[in-house]
Coordinates of N, CA and C in Angstrom, one line a residue:
X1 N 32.2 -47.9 10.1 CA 32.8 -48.6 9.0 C 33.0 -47.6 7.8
X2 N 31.9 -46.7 7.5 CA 32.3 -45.7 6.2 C 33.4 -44.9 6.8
X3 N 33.7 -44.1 8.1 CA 35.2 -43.7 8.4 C 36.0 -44.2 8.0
X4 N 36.2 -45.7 8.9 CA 37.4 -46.5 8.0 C 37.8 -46.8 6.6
X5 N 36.7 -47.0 5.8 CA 36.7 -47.3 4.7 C 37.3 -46.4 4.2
X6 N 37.4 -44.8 4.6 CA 37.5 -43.4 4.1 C 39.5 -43.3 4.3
X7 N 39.5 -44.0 5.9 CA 40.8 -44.0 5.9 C 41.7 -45.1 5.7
X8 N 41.2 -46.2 5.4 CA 42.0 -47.3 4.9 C 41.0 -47.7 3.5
X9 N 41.3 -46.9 2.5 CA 40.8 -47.5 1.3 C 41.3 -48.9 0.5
X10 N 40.6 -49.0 -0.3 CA 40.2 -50.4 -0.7 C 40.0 -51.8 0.0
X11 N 40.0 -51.5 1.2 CA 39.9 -52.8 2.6 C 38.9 -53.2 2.5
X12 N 38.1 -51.8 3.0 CA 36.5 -52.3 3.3 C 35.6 -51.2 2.2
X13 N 36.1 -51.6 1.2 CA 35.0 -50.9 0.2 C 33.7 -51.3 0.2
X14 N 32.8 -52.9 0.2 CA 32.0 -53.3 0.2 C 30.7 -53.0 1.1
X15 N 32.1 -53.4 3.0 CA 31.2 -53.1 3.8 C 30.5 -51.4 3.6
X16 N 31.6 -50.8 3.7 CA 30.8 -49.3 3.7 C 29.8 -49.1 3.0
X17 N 29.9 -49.4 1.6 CA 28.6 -49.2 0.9 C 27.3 -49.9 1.5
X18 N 27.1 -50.9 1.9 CA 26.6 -51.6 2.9 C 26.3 -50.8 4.1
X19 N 27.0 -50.3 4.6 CA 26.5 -49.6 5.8 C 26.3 -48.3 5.4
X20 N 26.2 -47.9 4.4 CA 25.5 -46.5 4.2 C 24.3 -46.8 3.8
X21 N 24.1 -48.3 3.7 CA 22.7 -48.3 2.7 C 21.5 -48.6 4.4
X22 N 22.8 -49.1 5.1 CA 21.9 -49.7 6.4 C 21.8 -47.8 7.3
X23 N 22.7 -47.3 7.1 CA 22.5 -46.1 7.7 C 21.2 -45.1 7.3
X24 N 21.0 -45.4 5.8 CA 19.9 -45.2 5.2 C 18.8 -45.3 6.1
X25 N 18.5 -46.9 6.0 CA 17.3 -47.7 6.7 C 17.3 -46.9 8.3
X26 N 18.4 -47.1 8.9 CA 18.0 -46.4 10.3 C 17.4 -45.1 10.1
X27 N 17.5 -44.4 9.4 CA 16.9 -42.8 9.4 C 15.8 -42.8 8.6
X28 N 15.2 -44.2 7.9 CA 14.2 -44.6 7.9 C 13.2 -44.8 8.9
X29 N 14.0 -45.3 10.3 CA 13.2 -45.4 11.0 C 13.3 -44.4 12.3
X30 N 13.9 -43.4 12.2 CA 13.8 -42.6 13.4 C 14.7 -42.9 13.9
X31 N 15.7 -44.0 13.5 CA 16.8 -44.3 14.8 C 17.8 -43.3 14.9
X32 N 18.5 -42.5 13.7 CA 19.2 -41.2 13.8 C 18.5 -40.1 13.0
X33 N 19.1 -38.8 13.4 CA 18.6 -37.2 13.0 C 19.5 -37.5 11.2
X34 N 18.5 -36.1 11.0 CA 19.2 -35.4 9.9 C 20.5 -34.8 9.8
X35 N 20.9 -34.1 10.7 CA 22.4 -33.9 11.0 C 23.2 -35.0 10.5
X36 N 23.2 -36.3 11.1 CA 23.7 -37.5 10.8 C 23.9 -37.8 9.7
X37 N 23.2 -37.6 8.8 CA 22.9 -38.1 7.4 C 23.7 -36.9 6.4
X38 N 23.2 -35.2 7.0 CA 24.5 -34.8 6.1 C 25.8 -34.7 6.6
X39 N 25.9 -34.9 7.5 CA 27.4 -35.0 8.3 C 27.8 -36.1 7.7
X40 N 27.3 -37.3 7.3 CA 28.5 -38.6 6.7 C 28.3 -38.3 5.0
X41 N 27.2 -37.6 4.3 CA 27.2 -37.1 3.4 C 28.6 -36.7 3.0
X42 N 28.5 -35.5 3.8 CA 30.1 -34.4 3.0 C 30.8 -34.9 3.8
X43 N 31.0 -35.7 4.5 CA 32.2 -36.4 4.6 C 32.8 -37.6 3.8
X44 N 32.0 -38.2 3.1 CA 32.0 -39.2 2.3 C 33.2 -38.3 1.0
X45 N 32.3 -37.2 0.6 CA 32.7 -36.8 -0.7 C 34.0 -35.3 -0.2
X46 N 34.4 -35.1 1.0 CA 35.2 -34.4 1.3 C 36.2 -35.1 2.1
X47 N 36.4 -36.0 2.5 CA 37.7 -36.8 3.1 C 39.1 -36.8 1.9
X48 N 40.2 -36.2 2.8 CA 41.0 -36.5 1.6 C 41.3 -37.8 1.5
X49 N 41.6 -38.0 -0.4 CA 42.1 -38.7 -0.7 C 43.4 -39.6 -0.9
X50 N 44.1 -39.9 -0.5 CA 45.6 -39.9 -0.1 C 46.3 -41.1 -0.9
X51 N 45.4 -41.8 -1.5 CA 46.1 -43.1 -2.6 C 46.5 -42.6 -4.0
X52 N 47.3 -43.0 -4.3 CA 48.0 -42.8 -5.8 C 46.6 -43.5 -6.7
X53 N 46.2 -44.8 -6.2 CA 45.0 -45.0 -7.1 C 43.7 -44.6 -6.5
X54 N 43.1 -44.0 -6.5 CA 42.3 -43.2 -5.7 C 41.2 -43.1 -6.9
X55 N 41.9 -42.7 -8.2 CA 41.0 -42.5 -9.4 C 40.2 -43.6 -10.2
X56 N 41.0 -44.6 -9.5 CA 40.4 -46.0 -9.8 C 39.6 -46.5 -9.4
X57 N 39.1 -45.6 -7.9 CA 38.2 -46.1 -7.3 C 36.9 -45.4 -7.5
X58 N 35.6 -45.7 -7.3 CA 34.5 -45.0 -7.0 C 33.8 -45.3 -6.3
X59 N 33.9 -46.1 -5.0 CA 33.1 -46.3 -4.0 C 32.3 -45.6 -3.4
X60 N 32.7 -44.4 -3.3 CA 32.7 -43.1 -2.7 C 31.3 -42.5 -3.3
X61 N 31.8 -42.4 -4.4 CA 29.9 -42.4 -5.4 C 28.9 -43.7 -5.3
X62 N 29.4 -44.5 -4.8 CA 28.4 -45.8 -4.8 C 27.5 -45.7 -3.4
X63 N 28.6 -45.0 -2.3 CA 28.0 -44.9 -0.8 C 26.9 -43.6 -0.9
X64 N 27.3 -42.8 -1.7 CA 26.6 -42.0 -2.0 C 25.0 -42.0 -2.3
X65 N 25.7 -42.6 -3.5 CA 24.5 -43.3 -4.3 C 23.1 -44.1 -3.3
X66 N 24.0 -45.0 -2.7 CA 23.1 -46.2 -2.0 C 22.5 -45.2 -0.8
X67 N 22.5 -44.0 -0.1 CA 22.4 -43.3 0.9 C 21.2 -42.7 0.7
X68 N 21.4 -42.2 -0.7 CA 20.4 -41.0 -1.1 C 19.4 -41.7 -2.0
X69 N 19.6 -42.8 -2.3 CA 18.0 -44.1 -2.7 C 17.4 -44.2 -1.5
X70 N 18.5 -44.5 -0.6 CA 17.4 -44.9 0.1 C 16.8 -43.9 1.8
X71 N 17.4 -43.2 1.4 CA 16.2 -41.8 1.8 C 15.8 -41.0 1.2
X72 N 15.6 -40.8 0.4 CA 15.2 -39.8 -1.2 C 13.7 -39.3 -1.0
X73 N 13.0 -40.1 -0.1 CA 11.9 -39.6 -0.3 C 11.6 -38.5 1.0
X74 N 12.5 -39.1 2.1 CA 12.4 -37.7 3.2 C 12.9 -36.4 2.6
X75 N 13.4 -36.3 1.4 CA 14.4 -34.7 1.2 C 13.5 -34.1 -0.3
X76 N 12.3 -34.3 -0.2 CA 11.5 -33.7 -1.5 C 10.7 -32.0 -0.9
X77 N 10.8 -32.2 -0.1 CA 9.9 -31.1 0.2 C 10.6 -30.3 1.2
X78 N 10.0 -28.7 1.4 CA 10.7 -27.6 2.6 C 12.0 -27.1 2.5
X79 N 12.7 -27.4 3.9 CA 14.1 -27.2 4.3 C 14.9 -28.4 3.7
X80 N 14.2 -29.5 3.6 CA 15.0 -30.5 4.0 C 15.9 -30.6 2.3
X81 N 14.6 -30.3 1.8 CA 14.4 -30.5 -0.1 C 15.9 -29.5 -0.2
X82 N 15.7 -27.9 0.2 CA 16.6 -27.0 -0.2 C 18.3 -27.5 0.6
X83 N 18.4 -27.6 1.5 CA 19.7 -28.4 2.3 C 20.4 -29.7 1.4
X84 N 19.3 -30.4 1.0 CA 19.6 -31.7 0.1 C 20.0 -31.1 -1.2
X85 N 19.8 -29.7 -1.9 CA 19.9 -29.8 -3.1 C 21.2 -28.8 -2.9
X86 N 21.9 -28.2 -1.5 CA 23.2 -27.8 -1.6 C 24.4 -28.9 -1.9
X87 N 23.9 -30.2 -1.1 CA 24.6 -31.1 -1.0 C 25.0 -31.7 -2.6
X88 N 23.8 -31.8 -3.1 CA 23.9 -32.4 -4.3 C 24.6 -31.6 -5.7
X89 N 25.0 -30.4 -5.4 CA 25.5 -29.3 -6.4 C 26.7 -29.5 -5.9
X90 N 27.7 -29.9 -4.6 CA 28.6 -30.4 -4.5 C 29.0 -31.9 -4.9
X91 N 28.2 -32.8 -4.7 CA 28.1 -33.9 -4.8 C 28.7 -33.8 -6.7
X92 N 27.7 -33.0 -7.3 CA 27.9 -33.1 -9.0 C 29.3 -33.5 -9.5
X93 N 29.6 -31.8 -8.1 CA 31.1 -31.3 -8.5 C 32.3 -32.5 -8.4
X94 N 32.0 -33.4 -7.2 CA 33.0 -34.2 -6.9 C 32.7 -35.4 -7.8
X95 N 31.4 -35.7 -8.5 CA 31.4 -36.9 -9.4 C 32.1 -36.5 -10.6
X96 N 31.6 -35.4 -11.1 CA 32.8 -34.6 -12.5 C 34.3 -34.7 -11.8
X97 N 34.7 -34.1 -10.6 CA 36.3 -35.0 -10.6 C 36.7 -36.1 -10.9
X98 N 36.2 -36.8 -10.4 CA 36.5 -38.3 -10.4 C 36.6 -39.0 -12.0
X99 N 35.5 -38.2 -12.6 CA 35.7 -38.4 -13.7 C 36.5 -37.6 -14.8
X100 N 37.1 -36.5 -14.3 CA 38.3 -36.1 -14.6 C 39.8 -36.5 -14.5
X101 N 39.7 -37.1 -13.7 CA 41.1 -37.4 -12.7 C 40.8 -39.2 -13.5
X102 N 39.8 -39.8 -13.6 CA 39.9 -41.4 -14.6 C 40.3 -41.2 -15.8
X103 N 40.1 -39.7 -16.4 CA 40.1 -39.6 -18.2 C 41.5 -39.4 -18.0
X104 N 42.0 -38.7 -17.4 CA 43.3 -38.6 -17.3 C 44.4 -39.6 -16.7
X105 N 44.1 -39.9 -16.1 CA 45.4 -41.5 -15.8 C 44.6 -42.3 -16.5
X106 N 43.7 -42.8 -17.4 CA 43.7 -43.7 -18.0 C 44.2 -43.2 -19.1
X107 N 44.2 -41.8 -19.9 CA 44.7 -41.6 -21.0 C 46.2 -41.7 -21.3
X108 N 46.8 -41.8 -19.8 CA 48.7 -41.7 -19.4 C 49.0 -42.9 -19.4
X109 N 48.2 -43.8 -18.9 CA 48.1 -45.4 -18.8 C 48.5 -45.8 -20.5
X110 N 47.2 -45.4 -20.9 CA 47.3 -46.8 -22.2 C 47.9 -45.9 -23.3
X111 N 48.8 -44.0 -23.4 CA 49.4 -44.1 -24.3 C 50.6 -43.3 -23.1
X112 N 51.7 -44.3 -22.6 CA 52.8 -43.5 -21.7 C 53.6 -43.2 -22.6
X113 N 54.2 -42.1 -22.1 CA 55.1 -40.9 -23.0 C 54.8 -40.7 -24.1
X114 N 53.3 -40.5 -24.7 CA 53.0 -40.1 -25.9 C 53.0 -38.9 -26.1
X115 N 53.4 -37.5 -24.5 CA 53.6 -36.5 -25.1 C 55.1 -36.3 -25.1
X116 N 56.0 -37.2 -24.9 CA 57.4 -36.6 -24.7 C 58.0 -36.9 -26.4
X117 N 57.0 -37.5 -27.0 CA 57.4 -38.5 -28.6 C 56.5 -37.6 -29.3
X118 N 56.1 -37.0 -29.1 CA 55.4 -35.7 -29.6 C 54.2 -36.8 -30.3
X119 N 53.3 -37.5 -29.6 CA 52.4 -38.3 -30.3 C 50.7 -37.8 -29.9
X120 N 50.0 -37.2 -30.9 CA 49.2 -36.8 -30.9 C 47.7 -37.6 -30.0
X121 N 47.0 -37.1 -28.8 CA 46.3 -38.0 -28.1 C 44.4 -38.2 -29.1
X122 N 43.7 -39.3 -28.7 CA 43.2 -39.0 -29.6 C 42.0 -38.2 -28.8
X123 N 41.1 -37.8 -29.8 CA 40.0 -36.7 -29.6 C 39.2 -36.5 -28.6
X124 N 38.7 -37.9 -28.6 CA 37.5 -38.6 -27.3 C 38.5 -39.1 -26.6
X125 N 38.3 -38.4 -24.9 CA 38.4 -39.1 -23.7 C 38.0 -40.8 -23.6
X126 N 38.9 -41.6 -22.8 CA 38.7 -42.7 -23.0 C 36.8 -42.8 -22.2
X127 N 36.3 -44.0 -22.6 CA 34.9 -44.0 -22.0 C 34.7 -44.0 -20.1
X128 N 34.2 -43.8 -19.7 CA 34.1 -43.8 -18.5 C 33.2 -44.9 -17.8
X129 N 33.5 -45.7 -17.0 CA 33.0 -46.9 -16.4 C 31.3 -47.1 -16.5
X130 N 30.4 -47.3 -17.4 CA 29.4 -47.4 -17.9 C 28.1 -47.7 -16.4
X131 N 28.7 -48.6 -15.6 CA 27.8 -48.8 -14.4 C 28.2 -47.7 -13.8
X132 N 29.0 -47.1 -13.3 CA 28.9 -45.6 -12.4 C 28.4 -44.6 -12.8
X133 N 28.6 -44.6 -13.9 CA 27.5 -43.5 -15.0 C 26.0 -43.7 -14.5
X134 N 26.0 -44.9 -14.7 CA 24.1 -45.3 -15.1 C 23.8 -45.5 -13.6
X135 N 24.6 -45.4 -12.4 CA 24.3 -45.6 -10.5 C 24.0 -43.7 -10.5
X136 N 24.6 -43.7 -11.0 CA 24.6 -41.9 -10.3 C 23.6 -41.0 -11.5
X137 N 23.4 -41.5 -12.6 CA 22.6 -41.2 -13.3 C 20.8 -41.4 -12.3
X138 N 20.9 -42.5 -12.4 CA 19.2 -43.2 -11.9 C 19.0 -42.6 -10.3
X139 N 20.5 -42.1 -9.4 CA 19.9 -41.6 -8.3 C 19.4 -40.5 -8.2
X140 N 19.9 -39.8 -9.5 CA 19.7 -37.9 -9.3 C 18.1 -38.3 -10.2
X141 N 17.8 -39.0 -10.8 CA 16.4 -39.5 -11.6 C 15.5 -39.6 -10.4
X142 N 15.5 -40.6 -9.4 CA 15.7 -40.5 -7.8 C 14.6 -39.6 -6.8
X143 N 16.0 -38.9 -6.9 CA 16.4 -37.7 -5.9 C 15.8 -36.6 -6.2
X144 N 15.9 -36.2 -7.8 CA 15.5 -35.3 -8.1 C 15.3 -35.5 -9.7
X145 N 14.0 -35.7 -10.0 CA 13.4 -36.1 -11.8 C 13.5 -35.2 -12.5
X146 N 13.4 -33.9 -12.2 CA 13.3 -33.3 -13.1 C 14.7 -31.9 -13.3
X147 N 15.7 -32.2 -12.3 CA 16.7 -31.6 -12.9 C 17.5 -31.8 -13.5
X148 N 18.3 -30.6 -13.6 CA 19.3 -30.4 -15.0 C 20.6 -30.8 -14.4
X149 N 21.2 -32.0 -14.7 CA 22.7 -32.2 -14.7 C 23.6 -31.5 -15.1
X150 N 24.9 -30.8 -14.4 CA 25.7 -30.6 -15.3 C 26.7 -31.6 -16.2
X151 N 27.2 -31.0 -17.5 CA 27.1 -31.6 -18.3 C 28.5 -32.1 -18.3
X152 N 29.6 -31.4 -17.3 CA 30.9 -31.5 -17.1 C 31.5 -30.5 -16.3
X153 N 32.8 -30.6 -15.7 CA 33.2 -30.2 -14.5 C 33.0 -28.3 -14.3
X154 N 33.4 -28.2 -15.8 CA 33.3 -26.4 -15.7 C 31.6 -26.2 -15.4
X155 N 30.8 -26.8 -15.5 CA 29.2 -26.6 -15.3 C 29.2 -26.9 -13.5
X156 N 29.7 -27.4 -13.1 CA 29.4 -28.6 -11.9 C 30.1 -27.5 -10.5
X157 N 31.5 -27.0 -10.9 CA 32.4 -25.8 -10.8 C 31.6 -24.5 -10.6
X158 N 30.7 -24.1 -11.8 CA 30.3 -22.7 -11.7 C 28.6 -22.9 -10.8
X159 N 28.5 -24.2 -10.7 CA 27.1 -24.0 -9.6 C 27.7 -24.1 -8.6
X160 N 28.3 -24.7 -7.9 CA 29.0 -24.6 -6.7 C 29.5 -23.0 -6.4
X161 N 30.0 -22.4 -7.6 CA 30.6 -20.8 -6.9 C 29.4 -20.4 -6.8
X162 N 28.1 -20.2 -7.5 CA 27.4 -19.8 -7.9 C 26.5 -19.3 -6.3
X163 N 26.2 -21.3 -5.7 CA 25.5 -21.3 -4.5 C 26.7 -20.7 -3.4
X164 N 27.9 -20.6 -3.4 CA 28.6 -20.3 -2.3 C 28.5 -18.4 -2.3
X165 N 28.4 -18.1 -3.2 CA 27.8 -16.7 -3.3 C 27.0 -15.9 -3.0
X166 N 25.9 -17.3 -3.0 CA 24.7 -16.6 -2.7 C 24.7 -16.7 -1.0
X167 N 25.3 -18.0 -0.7 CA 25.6 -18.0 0.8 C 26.3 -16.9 1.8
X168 N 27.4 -16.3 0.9 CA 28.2 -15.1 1.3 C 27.8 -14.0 1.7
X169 N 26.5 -13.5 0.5 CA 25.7 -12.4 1.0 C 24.6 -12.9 1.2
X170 N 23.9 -13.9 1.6 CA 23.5 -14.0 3.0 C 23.7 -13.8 4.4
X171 N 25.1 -14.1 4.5 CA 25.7 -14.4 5.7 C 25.9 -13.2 5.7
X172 N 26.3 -12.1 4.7 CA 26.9 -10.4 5.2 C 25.3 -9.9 5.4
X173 N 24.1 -10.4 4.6 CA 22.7 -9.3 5.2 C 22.6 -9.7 6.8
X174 N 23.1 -11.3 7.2 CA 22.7 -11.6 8.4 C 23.6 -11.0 9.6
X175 N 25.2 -10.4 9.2 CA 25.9 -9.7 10.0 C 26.0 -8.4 10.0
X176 N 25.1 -7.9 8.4 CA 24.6 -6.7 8.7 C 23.3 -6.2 9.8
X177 N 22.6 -7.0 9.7 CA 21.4 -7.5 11.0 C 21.9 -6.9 12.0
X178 N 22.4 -8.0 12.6 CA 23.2 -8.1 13.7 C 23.9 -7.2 14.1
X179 N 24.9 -6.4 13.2 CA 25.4 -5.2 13.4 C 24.7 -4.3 13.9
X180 N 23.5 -3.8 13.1 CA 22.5 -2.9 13.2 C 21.9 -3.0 14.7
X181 N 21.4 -3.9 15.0 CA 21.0 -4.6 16.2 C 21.7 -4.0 17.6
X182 N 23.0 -4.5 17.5 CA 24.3 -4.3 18.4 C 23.7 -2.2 18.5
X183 N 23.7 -1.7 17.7 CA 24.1 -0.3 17.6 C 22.8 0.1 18.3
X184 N 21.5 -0.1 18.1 CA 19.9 0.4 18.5 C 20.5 0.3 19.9
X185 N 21.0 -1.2 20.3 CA 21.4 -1.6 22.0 C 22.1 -0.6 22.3
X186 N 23.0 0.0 21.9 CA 24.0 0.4 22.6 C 23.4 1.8 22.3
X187 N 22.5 2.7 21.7 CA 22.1 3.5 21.6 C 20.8 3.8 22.6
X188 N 20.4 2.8 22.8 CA 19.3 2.2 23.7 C 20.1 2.4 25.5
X189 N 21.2 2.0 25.6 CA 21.6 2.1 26.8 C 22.3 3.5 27.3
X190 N 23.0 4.3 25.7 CA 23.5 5.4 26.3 C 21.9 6.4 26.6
X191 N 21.1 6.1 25.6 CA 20.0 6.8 26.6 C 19.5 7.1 27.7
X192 N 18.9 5.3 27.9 CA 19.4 5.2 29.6 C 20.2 5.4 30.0
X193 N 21.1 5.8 30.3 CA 22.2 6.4 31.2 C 22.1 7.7 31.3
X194 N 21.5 8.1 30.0 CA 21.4 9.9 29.8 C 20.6 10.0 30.9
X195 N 19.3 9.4 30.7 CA 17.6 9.4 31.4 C 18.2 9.2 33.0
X196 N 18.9 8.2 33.0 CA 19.3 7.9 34.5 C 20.2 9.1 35.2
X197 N 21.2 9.6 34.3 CA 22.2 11.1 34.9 C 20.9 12.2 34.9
X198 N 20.0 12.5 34.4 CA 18.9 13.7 34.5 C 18.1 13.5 35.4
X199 N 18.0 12.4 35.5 CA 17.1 12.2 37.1 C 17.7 12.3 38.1
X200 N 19.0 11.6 38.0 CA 19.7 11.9 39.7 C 20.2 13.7 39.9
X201 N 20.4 13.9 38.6 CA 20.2 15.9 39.0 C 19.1 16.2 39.5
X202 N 18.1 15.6 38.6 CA 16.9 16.5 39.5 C 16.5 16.0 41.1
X203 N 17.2 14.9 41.3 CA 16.6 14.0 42.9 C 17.4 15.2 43.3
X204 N 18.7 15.4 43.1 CA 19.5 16.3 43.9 C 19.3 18.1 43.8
X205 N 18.8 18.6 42.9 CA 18.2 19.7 43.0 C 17.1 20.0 44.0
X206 N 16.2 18.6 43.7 CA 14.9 18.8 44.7 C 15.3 18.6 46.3
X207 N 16.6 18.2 46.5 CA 16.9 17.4 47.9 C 17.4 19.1 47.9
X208 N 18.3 19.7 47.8 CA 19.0 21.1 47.8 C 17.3 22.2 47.8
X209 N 16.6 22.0 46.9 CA 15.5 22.9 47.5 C 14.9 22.8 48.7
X210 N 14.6 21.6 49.0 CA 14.0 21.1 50.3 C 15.0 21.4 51.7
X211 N 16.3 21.4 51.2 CA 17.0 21.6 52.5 C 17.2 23.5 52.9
X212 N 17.0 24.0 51.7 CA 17.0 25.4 51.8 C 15.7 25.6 52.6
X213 N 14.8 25.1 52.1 CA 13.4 25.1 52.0 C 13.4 25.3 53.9
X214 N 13.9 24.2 54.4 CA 13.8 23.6 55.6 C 14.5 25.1 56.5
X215 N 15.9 25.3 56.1 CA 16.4 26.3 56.8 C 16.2 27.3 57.0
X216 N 15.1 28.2 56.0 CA 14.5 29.4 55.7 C 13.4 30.0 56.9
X217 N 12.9 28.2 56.8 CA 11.9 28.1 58.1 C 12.1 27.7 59.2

């Protein structure tokens, strides 16, 4: 149902939320892995969006929302804690869209063609939906009490490069590794092969002494 929901929006908005909250409960009980839970995770908040009103919607934070209440308490500690808190620095990123992409068609909405009349817009962004605020506010309260929100998209933006960075050169000390590795092996085998060519000279020197050896006498 969250698939569908993903690809036929606004049908089954309700159910989905619904069944991420029941997807929750199963991984409450052992019935699915952790894989499962971040796999419908970023897929929830990485499916494209393909409706013209798309901004109008926020379900998408709500499934979210309802997913990570209610397993919140498996992802506090270890691996699970650090994995959950990649997710959630993405997660920020895509709630600051949404709330980018509402200030802006609602500000085209209620003043149209106020830039072609050369009409000044006013200062404050229009408000932003007061219950989605205060759903996604109380989950990261949640999820996680004592961190720092970002405060808007250019914050939400630079943690995301930030963690993808640090992933980068990870991933290059880990294929430096492995490079290194590859090289000892193959240094490792042209030895042996050295070791192996110096011994068949010497089988064959000693075979050539012994056959002299033999004819002499």
């Amino acid at each position: 149902m969250i698939r569908i929901s993903l690809e036929v929006p606004r049908l089954f908005n309700q159910k989905a939320i619904a069944s991420a909250c029941y997807l929750g409960e199963l991984y409450n009980y052992s019935v699915c892995d952790t894989p499962v839970i971040y796999k419908v995770l970023y897929q929830i908040i990485s499916f494209p969006e393909v409706d013209q009103l798309a901004w109008q919607e926020f379900y998408r934070v709500r499934m979210v929302c309802e997913l990570l209440n209610t397993v919140a308490d498996f992802f506090q500690t270890g691996r699970a804690r650090k994995k959950m808190d990649y997710f959630l620095t993405y997660f920020h990123r895509f709630y600051w869209m949404k709330r980018e992409q509402w200030n802006i068609n609602v500000a085209v909405t209620e003043h149209p063609g106020a830039e072609e009349l050369g009409i000044m817009q006013p200062a404050e962004p229009p408000r932003f939906p007061a219950d989605i605020e205060a759903e996604y506010r109380d989950c990261m309260r949640r999820i996680r009490k004592t961190a720092t929100l970002p405060k808007n998209l250019a914050e939400a933006e630079s943690a995301v490069g930030l963690i993808e960075q640090q992933l980068k050169e990870k991933l290059a000390l880990a294929g430096g590794s492995a490079d290194e590795e590859e090289e000892e092996e193959d240094e490792r085998k042209v030895l042996d092969r050295t070791l192996h060519h110096i011994a068949e000279e010497d089988e064959e020197c000693g075979s050539d002494s012994e056959r002299s050896a033999a004819i002499l006498n």
